[in-house]
PDB file of C-alpha atoms in Angstrom:
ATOM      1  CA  UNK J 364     -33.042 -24.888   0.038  1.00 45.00           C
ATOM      2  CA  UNK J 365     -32.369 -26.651   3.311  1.00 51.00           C
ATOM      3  CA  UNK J 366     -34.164 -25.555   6.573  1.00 49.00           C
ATOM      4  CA  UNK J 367     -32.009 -22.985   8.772  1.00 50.00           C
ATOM      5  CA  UNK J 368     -30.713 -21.518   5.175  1.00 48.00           C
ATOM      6  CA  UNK J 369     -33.322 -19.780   3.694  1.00 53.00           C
ATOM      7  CA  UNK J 370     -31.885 -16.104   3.370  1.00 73.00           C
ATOM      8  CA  UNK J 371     -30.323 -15.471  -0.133  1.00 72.00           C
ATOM      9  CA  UNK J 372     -26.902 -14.378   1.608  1.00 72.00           C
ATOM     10  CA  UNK J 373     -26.740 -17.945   2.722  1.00 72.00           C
ATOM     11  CA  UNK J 374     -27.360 -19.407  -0.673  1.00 70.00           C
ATOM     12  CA  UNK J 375     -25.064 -16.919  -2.154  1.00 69.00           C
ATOM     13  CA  UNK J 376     -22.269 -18.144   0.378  1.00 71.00           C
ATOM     14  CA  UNK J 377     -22.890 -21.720  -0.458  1.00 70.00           C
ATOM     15  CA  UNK J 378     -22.752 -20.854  -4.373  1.00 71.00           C
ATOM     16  CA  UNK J 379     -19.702 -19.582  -3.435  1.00 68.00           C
ATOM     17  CA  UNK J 380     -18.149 -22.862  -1.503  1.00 67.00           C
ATOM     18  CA  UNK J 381     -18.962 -24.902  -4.760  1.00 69.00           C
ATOM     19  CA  UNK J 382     -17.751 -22.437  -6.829  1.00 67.00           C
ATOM     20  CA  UNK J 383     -14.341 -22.901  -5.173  1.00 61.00           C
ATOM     21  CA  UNK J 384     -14.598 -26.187  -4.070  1.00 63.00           C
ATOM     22  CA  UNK J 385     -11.995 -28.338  -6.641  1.00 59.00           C
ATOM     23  CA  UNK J 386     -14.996 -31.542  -5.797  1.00 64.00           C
ATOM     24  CA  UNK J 387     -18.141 -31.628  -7.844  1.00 65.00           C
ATOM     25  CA  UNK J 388     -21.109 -30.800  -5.943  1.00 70.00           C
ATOM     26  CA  UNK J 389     -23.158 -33.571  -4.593  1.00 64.00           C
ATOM     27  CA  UNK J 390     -27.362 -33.882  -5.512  1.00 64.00           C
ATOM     28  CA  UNK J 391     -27.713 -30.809  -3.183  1.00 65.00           C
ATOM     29  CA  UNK J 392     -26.553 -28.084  -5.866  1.00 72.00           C
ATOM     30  CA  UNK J 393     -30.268 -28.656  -7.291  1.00 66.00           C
ATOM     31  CA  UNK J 394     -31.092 -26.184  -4.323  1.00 63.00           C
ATOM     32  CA  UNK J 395     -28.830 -23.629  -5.793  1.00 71.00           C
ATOM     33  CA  UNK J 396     -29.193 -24.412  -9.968  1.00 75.00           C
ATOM     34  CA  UNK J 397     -31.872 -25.206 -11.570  1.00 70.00           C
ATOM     35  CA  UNK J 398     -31.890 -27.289 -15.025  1.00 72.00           C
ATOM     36  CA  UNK J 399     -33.124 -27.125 -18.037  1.00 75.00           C
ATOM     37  CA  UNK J 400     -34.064 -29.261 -20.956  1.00 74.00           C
ATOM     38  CA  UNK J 401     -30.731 -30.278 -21.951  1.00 76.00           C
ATOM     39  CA  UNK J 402     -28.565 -30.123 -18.752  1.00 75.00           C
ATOM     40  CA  UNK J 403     -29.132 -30.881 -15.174  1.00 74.00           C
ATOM     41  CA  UNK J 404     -28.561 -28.777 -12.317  1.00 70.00           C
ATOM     42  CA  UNK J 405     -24.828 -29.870 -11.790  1.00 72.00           C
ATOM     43  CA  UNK J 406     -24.205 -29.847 -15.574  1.00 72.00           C
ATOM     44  CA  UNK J 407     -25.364 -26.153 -15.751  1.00 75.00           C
ATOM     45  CA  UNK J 408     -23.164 -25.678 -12.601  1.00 72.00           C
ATOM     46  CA  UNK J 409     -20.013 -26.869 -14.639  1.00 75.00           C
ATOM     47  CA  UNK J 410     -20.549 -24.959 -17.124  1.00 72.00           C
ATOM     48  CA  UNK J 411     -20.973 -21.805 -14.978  1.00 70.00           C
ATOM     49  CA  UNK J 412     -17.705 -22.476 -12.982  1.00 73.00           C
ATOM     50  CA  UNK J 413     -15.906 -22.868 -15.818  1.00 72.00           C
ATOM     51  CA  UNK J 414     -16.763 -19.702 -17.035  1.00 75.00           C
ATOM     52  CA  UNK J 415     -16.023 -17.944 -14.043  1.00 70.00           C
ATOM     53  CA  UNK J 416     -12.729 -19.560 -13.402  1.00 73.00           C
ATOM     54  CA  UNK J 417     -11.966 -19.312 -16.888  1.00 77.00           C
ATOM     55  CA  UNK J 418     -12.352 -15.359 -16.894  1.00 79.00           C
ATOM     56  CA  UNK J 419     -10.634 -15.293 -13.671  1.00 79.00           C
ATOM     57  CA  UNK J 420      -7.482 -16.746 -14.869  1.00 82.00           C
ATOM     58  CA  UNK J 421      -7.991 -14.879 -18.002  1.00 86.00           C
ATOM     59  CA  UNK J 422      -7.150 -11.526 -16.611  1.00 87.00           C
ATOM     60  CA  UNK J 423      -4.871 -13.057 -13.623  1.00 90.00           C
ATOM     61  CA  UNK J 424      -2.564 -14.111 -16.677  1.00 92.00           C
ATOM     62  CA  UNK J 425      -2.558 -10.750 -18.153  1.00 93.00           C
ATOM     63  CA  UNK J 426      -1.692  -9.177 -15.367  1.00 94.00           C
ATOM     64  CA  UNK J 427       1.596 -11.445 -14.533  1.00 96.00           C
ATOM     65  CA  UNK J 428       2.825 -12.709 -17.538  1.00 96.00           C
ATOM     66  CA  UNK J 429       6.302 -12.145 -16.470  1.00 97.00           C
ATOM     67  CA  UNK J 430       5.747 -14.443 -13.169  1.00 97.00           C
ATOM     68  CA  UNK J 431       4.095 -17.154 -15.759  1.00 96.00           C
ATOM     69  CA  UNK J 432       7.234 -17.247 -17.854  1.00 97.00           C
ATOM     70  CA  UNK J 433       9.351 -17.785 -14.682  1.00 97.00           C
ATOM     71  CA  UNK J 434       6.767 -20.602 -12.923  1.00 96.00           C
ATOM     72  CA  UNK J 435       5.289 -22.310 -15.924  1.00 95.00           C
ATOM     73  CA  UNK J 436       1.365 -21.689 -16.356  1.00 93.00           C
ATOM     74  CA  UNK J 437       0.688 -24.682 -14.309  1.00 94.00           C
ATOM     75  CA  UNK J 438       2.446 -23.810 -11.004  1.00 95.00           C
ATOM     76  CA  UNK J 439       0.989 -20.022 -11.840  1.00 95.00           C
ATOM     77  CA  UNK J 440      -2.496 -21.289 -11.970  1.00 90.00           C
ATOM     78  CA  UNK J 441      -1.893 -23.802  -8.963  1.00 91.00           C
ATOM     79  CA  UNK J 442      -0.925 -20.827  -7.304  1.00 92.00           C
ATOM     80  CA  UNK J 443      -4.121 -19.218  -8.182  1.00 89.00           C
ATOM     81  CA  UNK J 444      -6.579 -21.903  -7.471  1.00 84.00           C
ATOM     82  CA  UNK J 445      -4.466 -22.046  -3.650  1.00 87.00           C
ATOM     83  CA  UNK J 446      -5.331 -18.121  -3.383  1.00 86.00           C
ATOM     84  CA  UNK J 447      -9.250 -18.690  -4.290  1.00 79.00           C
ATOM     85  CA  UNK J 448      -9.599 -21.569  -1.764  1.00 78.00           C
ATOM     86  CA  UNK J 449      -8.211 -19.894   0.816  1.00 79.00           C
ATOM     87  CA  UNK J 450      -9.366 -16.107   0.143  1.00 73.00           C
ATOM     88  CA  UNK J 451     -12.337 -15.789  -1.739  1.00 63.00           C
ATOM     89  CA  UNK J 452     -12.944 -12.944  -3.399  1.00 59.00           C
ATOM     90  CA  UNK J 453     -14.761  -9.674  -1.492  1.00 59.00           C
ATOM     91  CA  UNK J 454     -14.785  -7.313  -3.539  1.00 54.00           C
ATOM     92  CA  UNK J 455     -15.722  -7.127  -7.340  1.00 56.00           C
ATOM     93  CA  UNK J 456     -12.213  -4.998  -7.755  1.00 68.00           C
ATOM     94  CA  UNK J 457      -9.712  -7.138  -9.795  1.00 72.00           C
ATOM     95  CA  UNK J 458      -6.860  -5.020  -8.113  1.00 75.00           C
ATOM     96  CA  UNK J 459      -7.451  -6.235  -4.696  1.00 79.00           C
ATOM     97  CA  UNK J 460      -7.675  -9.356  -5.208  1.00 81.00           C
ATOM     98  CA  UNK J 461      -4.534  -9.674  -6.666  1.00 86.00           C
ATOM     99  CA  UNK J 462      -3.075  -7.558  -4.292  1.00 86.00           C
ATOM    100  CA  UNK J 463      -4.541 -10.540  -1.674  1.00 88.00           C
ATOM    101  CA  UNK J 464      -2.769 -12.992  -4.196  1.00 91.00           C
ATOM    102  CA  UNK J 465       0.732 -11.359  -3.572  1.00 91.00           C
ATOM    103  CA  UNK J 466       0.117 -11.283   0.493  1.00 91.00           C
ATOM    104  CA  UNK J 467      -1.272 -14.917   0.294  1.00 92.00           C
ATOM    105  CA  UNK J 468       2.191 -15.893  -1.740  1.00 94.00           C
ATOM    106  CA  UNK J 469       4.130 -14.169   1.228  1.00 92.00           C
ATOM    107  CA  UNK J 470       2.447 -15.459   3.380  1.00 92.00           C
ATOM    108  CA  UNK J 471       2.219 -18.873   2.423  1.00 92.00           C
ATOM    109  CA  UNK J 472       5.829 -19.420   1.371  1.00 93.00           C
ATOM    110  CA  UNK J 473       6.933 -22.914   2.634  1.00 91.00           C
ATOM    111  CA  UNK J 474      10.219 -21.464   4.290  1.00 92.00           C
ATOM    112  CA  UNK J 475       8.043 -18.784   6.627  1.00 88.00           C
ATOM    113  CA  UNK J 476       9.448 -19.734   9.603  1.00 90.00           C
ATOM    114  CA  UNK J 477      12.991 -19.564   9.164  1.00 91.00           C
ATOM    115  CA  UNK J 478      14.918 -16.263  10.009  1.00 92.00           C
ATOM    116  CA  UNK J 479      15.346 -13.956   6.991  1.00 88.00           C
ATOM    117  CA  UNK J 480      19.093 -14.920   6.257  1.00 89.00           C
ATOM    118  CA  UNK J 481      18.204 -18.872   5.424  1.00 93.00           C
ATOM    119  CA  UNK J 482      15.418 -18.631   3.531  1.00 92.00           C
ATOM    120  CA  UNK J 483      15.098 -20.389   0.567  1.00 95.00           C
ATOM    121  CA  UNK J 484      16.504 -16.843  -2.539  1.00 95.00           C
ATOM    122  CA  UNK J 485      14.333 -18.857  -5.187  1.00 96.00           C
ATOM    123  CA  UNK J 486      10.846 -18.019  -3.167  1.00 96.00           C
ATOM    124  CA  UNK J 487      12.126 -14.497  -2.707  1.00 96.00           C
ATOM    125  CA  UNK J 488      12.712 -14.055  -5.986  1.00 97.00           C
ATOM    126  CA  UNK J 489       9.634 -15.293  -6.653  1.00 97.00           C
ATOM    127  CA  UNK J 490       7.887 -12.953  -4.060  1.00 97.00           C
ATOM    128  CA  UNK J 491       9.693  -9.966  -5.781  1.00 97.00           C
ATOM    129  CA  UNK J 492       8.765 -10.476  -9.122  1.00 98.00           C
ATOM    130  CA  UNK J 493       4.985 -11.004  -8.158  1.00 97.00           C
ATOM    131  CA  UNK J 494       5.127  -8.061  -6.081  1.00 97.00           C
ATOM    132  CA  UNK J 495       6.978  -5.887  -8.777  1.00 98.00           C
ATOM    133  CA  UNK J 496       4.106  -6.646 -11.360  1.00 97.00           C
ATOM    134  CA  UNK J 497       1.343  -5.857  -9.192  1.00 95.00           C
ATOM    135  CA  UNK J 498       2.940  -2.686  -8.521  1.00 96.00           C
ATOM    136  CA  UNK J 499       3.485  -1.988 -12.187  1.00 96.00           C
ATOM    137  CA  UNK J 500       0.110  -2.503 -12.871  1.00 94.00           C
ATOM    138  CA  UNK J 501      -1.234  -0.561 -10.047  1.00 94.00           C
ATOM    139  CA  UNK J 502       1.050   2.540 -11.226  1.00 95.00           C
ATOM    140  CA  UNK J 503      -0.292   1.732 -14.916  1.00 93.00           C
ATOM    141  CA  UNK J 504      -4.302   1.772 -13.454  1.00 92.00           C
ATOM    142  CA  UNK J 505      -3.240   4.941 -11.384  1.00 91.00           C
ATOM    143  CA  UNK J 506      -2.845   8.392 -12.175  1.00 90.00           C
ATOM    144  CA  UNK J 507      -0.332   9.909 -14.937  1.00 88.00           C
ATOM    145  CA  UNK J 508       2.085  12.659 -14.646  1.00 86.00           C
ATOM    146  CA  UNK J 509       0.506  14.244 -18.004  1.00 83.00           C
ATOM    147  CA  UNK J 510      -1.371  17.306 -15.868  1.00 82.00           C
ATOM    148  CA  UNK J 511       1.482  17.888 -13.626  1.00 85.00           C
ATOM    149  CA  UNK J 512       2.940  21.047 -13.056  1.00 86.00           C
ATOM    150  CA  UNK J 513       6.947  19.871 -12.477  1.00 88.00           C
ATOM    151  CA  UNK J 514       8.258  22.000  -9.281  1.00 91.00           C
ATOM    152  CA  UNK J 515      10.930  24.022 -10.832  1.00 91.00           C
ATOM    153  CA  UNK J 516      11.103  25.912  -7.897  1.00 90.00           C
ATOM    154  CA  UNK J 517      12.896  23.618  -5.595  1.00 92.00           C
ATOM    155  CA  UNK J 518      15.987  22.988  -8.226  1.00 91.00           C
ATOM    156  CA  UNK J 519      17.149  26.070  -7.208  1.00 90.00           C
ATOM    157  CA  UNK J 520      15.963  26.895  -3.925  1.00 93.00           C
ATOM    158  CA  UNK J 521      18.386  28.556  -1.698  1.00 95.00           C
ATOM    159  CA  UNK J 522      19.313  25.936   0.951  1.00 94.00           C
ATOM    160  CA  UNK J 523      18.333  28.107   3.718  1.00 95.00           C
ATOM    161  CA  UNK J 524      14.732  27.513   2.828  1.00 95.00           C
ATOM    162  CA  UNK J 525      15.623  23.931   2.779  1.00 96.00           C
ATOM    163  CA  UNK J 526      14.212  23.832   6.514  1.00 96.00           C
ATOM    164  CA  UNK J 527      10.590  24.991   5.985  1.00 94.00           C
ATOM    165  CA  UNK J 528      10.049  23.265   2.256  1.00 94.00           C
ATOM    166  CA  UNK J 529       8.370  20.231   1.934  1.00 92.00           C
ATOM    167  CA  UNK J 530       8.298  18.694  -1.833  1.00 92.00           C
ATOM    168  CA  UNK J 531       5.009  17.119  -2.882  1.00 91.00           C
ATOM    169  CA  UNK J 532       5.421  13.860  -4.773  1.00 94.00           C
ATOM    170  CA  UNK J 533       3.350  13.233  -7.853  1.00 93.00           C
ATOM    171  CA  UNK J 534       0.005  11.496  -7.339  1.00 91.00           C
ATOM    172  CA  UNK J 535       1.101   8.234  -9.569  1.00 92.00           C
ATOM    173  CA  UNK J 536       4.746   7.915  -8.228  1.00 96.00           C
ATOM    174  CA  UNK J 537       5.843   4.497  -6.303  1.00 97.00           C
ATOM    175  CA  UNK J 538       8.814   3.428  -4.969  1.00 98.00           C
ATOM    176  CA  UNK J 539       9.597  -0.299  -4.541  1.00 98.00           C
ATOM    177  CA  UNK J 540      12.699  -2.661  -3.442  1.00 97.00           C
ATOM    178  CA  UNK J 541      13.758  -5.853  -4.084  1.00 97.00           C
ATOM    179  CA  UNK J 542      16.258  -8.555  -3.894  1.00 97.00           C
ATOM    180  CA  UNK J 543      16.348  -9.168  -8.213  1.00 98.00           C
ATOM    181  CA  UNK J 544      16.188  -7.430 -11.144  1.00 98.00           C
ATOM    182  CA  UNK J 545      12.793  -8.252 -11.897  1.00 98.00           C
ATOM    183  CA  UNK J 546      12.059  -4.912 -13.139  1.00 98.00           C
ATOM    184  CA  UNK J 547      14.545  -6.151 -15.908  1.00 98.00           C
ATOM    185  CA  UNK J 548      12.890  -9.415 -16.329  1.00 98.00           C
ATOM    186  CA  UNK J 549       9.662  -8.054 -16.914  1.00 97.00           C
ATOM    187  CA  UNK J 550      10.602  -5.582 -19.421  1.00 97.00           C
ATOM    188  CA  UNK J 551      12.539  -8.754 -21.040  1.00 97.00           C
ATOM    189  CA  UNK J 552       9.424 -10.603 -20.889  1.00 97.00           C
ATOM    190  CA  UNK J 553       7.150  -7.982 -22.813  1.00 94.00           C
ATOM    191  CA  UNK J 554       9.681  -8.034 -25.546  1.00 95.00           C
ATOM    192  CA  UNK J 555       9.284 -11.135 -26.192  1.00 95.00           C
ATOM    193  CA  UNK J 556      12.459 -12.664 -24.171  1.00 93.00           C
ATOM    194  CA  UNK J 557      12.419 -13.505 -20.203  1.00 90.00           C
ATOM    195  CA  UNK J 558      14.318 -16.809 -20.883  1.00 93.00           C
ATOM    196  CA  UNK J 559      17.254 -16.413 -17.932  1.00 96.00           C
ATOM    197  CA  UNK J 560      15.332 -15.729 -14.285  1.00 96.00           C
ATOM    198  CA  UNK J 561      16.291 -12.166 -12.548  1.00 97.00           C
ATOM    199  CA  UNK J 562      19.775 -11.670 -11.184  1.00 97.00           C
ATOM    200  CA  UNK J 563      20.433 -11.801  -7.464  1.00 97.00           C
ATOM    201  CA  UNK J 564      20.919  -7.838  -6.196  1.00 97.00           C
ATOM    202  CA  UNK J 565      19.437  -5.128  -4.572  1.00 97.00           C
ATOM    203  CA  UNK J 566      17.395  -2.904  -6.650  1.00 98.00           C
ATOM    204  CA  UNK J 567      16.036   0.347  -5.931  1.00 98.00           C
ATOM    205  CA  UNK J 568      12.625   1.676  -8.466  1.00 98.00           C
ATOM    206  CA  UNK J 569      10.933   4.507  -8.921  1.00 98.00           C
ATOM    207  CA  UNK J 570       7.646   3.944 -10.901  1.00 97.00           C
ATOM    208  CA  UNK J 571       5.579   6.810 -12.530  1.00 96.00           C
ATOM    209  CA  UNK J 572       2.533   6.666 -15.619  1.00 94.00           C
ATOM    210  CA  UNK J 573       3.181   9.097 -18.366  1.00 90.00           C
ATOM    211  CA  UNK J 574       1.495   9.286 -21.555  1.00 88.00           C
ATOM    212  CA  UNK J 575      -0.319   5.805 -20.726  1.00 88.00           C
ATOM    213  CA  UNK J 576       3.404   3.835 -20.448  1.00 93.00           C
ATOM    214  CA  UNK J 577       4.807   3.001 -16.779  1.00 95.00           C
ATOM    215  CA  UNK J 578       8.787   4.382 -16.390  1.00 96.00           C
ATOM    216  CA  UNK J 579      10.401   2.928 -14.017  1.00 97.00           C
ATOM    217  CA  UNK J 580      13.719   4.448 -12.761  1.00 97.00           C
ATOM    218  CA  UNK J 581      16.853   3.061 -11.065  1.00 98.00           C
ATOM    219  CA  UNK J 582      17.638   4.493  -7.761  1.00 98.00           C
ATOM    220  CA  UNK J 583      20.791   4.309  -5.656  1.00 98.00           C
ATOM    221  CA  UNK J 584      20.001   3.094  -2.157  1.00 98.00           C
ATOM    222  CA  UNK J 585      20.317   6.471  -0.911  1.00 98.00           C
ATOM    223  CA  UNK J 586      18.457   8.555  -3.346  1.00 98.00           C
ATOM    224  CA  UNK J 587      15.380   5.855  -2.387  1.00 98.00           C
ATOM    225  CA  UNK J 588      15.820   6.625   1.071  1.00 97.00           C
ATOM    226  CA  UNK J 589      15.691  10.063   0.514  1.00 97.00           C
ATOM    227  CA  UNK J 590      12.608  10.042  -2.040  1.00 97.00           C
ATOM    228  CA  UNK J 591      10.847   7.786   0.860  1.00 97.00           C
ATOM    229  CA  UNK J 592      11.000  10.807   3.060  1.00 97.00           C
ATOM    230  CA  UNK J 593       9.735  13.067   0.631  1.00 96.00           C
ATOM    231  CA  UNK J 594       6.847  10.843  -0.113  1.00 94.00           C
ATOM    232  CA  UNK J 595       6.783  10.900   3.958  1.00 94.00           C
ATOM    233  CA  UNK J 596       6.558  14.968   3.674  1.00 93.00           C
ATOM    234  CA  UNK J 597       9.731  15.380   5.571  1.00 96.00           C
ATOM    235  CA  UNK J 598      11.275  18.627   4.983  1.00 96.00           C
ATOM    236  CA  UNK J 599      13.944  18.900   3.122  1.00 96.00           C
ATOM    237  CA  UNK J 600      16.779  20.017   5.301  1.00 96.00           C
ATOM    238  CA  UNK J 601      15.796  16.350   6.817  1.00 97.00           C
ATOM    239  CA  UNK J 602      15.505  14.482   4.495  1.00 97.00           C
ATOM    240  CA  UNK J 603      18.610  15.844   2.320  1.00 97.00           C
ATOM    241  CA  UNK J 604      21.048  15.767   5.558  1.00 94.00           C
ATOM    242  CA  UNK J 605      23.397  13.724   4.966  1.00 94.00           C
ATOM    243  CA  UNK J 606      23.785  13.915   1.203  1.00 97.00           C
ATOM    244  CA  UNK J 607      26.709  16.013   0.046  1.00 96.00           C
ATOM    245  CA  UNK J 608      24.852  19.483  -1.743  1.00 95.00           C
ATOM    246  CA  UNK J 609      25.623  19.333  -4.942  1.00 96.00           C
ATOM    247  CA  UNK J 610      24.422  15.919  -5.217  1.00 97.00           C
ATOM    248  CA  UNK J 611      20.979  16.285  -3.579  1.00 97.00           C
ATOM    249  CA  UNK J 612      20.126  19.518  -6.019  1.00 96.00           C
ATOM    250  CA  UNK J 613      21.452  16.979  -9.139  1.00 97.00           C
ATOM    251  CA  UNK J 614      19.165  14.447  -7.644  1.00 97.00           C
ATOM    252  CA  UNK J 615      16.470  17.385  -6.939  1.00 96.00           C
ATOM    253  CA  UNK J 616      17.111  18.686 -10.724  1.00 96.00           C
ATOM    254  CA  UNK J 617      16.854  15.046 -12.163  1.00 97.00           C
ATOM    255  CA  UNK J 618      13.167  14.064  -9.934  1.00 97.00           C
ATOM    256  CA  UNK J 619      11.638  17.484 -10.983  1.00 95.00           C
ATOM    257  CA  UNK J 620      12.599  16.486 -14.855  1.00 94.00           C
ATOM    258  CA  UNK J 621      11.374  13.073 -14.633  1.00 94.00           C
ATOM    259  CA  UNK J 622       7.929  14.199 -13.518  1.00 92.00           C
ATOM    260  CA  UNK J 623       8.489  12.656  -9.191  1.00 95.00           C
ATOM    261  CA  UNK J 624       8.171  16.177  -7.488  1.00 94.00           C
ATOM    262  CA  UNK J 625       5.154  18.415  -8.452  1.00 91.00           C
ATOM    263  CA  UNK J 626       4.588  21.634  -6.366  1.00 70.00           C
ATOM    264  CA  UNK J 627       6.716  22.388  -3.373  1.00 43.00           C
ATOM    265  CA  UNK J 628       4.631  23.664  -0.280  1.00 38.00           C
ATOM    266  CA  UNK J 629       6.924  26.695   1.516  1.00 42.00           C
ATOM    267  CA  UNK J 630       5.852  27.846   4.445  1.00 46.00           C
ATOM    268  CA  UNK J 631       7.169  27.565   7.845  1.00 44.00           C
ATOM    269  CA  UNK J 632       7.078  24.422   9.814  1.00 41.00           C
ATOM    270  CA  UNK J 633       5.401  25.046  13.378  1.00 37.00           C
ATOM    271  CA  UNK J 634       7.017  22.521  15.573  1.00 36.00           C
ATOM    272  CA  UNK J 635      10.004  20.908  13.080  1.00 36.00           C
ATOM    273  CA  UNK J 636      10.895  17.715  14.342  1.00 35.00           C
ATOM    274  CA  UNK J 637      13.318  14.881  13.010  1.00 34.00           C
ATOM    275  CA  UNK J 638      10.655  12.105  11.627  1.00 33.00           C
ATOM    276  CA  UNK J 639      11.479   8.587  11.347  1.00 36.00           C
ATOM    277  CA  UNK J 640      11.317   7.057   8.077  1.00 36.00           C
ATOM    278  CA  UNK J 641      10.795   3.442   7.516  1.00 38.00           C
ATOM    279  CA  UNK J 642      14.086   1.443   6.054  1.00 42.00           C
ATOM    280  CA  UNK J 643      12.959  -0.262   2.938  1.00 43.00           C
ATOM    281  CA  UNK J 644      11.524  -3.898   3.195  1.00 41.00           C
TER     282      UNK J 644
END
């Protein structure tokens, strides 16, 4: 080990660099490997980072097979390796490093600068369907609706009690918005299809785990915004305000069957007030 580096932490960081590095390491890996019989210290090293990256892009390709079939498992892995150099991994949690790997796409997207209206629809698209699947599988990972008590109560709550009642969401339930269909394309690539990319229009998901399978669920635009609140915990009266009544208790009816609202929380509200809830992005 060089002088000025003799703490493991430093030798772990520098493991690290050559880990990522694309470049074989020079003579100084002998400082970090040590050989054997049959291999030297960088030959053991290969080996060793091709293990790593090999189990790396083993489970990265399970987890967005529906954004391979769209990119080709070249650009996908490119993609990868980009992620890696630039944010190596701090935490031994799969999840968050992909979660990382969909920032680092946004982030990285060659058309950044430009305003949102001439941006280039194929990187969106792109950005959607990698956000969609990590989504999915953090919904899949997540808690079920199995154990949940569905709140009856609210479907037929009289509306005057609309004012103190907040709705609690179920543990596992997302809600998501894109550009594409990707939700579409995924389930297209899981059977086996996912040969003609997503279609350009706004879609509007619900995601919940039951009985180990993710649904997801089309939304209008306006039953998102109003689940959005709910997950918010804005009261009902609010968040139902300007949705004509016999179309908020359908849509009330329809979340409590499919497992999105658990156990409503009556009770007075001490200090009601009109809370802003964020547009979808």
């Amino acid at each position: 080990m060089p002088a000025g580096e003799p703490d493991l932490l430093a030798a772990q960081r520098r493991l690290q660099r050559a880990l990522l590095d694309a470049r074989d390491p020079g003579p100084e890996i002998g400082w970090l490997v040590t050989g054997s019989s049959a291999l030297s210290p960088a030959q053991r090293f290969a080996v060793f980072r091709r293990t790593h990256r090999r189990r790396l892009f083993t489970r990265m390709r399970e987890l967005h097979p529906a954004l391979i079939q769209l990119l080709g498992r070249e650009v996908f892995d490119a993609f990868v390796v980009d992620h890696v150099r630039a944010n190596p991994a701090r935490s031994y949690r799969l999840s968050r490093f992909d979660a990382e790997f969909v920032d680092h796409l946004a982030r990285t997207r060659p058309d950044a600068h430009l305003p949102r209206e001439r941006r280039d629809p194929t990187v969106e698209m792109v950005i959607d369907l990698a956000r969609f699947e990590r989504l999915h599988n953090e919904v899949l990972d997540g808690p079920g609706t199995e154990n949940d008590v569905p709140a009856r109560g609210l479907v037929d709550l009289p509306e005057e009690d609309w004012a103190t009642t907040r709705a609690t969401p179920a543990p596992g339930l997302r809600l998501f918005h894109a550009g594409f269909t990707v939700h579409e394309y995924l389930t297209a690539v899981r059977q086996g299809g996912g040969h003609v990319p997503p279609r350009a229009r706004p879609v509007f998901l619900a995601l919940t785990r039951r009985d180990l399978l993710v649904r997801v669920h089309e939304l209008t635009a306006e039953a998102h915004r109003v689940l959005t609140a709910l997950l918010h915990r804005v009261v009902l009266a609010e968040a139902l305000r300007d949705v004509d009544r016999d179309l908020a208790r359908a849509w009330l009816r329809d979340w409590v069957d499919q497992g999105f609202l658990v156990t409503p929380a009556p009770g007075p509200v001490a200090g009601a007030r009109r809370v802003a809830v964020p547009e979808p992005s």
